[in-house]
């Protein structure tokens, strides 16, 4: 455990990149100092079970139980149940491992007994021995819908079944109009000494969280530093379709393009060194936006690199002046 001064850290997260960053955070600060607000727009029901992919990826990773090769699911999985389900279902494209099923069975039963997703998530985290506070973004149903030439697809249909094929023309969050941030979400932002957006798809992992009432405004209002880590390295994501989504929606496919999506509340942006290896322009453009810029290795293919990135971000903000004044006005 590092000797870094204890502070309350809140992260907005979704996907493998975010989980890998968070595993580094809990190696250098007490887990009790970390709150993670997790995207639930990817949630879906399969075979009558409530499945929360991002919540489970964060949970398994913080518990040091995730499959290290895939970055999601549990290691040494078998799929005998899924194979047996083919007898009853014509479409079994979403792979659920046998051990992973235990989490979905528990979640589904607890929800049917009247527990909220927040309560069930907290119970699952306790069962895995996690000290951090893991918060679903909302207890209401919000579903990410991706529009391509194949039509309107739920995120899992687009990402898993269709393998992210097709040009994205629109992304919407079904149910966002009536959804509320889950209990503790806005308070976790207001009460933080540091807020971090780990490397996550800005459209479908961070976008749903920011679309909830009160969340974006809380990020604008907080005096705490807000740091975003680019999910792109030399213009490409390590995993996932972020580049194709940005292009389809008419957003510049670059770290600068990602930063513009957060420009009303973020004050520090983290670039991978590969982004400026041959051209300093991305850094210069970010600095012209009024952002402090960290350039470092953001590719977290082992625990040491996760820890190093987390330490770089946290130490920078401890040494940094109070929250920077972006050249983009903070909207009220």
JSON list of C-alpha atoms in Angstrom, two decimals, residues 49 73 181 192 212 215 235 275 280 316:
[
{"chain": "A", "resi": 49, "resn": "UNK", "atom": "CA", "xyz": [-31.70, -13.86, -15.61]},
{"chain": "A", "resi": 73, "resn": "UNK", "atom": "CA", "xyz": [-15.90, -13.19, -16.64]},
{"chain": "A", "resi": 181, "resn": "UNK", "atom": "CA", "xyz": [-29.39, 8.39, -10.38]},
{"chain": "A", "resi": 192, "resn": "UNK", "atom": "CA", "xyz": [-15.06, 13.25, -3.49]},
{"chain": "A", "resi": 212, "resn": "UNK", "atom": "CA", "xyz": [-28.82, 10.88, -15.61]},
{"chain": "A", "resi": 215, "resn": "UNK", "atom": "CA", "xyz": [-24.78, 13.79, -12.52]},
{"chain": "A", "resi": 235, "resn": "UNK", "atom": "CA", "xyz": [-6.46, 6.83, -32.31]},
{"chain": "A", "resi": 275, "resn": "UNK", "atom": "CA", "xyz": [-0.48, 9.99, -29.12]},
{"chain": "A", "resi": 280, "resn": "UNK", "atom": "CA", "xyz": [2.80, 17.38, -30.22]},
{"chain": "A", "resi": 316, "resn": "UNK", "atom": "CA", "xyz": [-0.35, 14.50, -10.13]}
]
